[in-house]
Amino acid sequence: MKSSLVTGLFVMAAHAHANINLTQLEWIVINDSVMGGVSNSRVIVGDNNLTFKGNVSLANNGGFASFRAPISFENTNTDLLSFKVVGDGKQYQLRVRVDGYYDGPAFVYHFKTEAGKEHTFNLSEKDFVLMFRGRQFQSDYQLRFDDVRSVGFMISAKQAGDFKLEVKHITLAQKI
């Protein structure tokens, strides 16, 4: 008994956690209207959570809605990024960028939701793929969380219609 208690405490102490205060970030919405599409979305900031909702339209070669905020993970020594969402059964992307540019490649993690069900995803740097305008490409650079300069979410992949994603929290963890 004593051994398992000590082991459990060791595992709990293996990571230090820091929740990102989602209400303090400057969220911006970027929809396919930047290229002539007519999708619309908005971000509703609640008590340290977010609701991303809107409508994806395929008209005018559109088909995506997104939001993001600048943030720096520099000097956090983050090994794990965790986030909790409640979805609507559609597929989304968590997107992180390592530069401050408005348009450019992003490191992407695709995830599927179940309508009304809460899901927590725990990701390492290797769980992300580098993408630009919907296409994966190769680079010698391997994502390092310390280099992250923005975080956001996107719905795309021709998923026309209404959508809703609740982001409950985003947490950074580091080994201590």
PDB file of C-alpha atoms in Angstrom, residues 11 22 34 41 45 53-54 69 74 77 90 96 98 116 122 124 152:
ATOM      1  CA  VAL A  11       3.342  10.551 -10.903  1.00  0.00           C
ATOM      2  CA  LEU A  22      -8.597  32.171 -21.994  1.00  0.00           C
ATOM      3  CA  VAL A  34     -10.468  36.736 -46.451  1.00  0.00           C
ATOM      4  CA  SER A  41     -18.312  32.751 -36.880  1.00  0.00           C
ATOM      5  CA  VAL A  45     -15.818  34.595 -23.981  1.00  0.00           C
ATOM      6  CA  LYS A  53     -19.919  29.064 -33.163  1.00  0.00           C
ATOM      7  CA  GLY A  54     -21.132  29.978 -36.582  1.00  0.00           C
ATOM      8  CA  ALA A  69      -4.889  34.745 -30.237  1.00  0.00           C
ATOM      9  CA  GLU A  74       8.538  30.965 -24.303  1.00  0.00           C
ATOM     10  CA  ASN A  77       9.562  24.332 -20.714  1.00  0.00           C
ATOM     11  CA  LYS A  90     -17.640  17.662 -36.254  1.00  0.00           C
ATOM     12  CA  VAL A  96      -0.314  26.748 -33.071  1.00  0.00           C
ATOM     13  CA  VAL A  98       5.703  29.711 -34.141  1.00  0.00           C
ATOM     14  CA  GLY A 116     -22.474  17.164 -26.335  1.00  0.00           C
ATOM     15  CA  ASN A 122      -3.119  15.583 -24.162  1.00  0.00           C
ATOM     16  CA  SER A 124       3.170  16.374 -27.221  1.00  0.00           C
ATOM     17  CA  GLY A 152      -6.323  28.882 -32.131  1.00  0.00           C
TER      18      GLY A 152
END
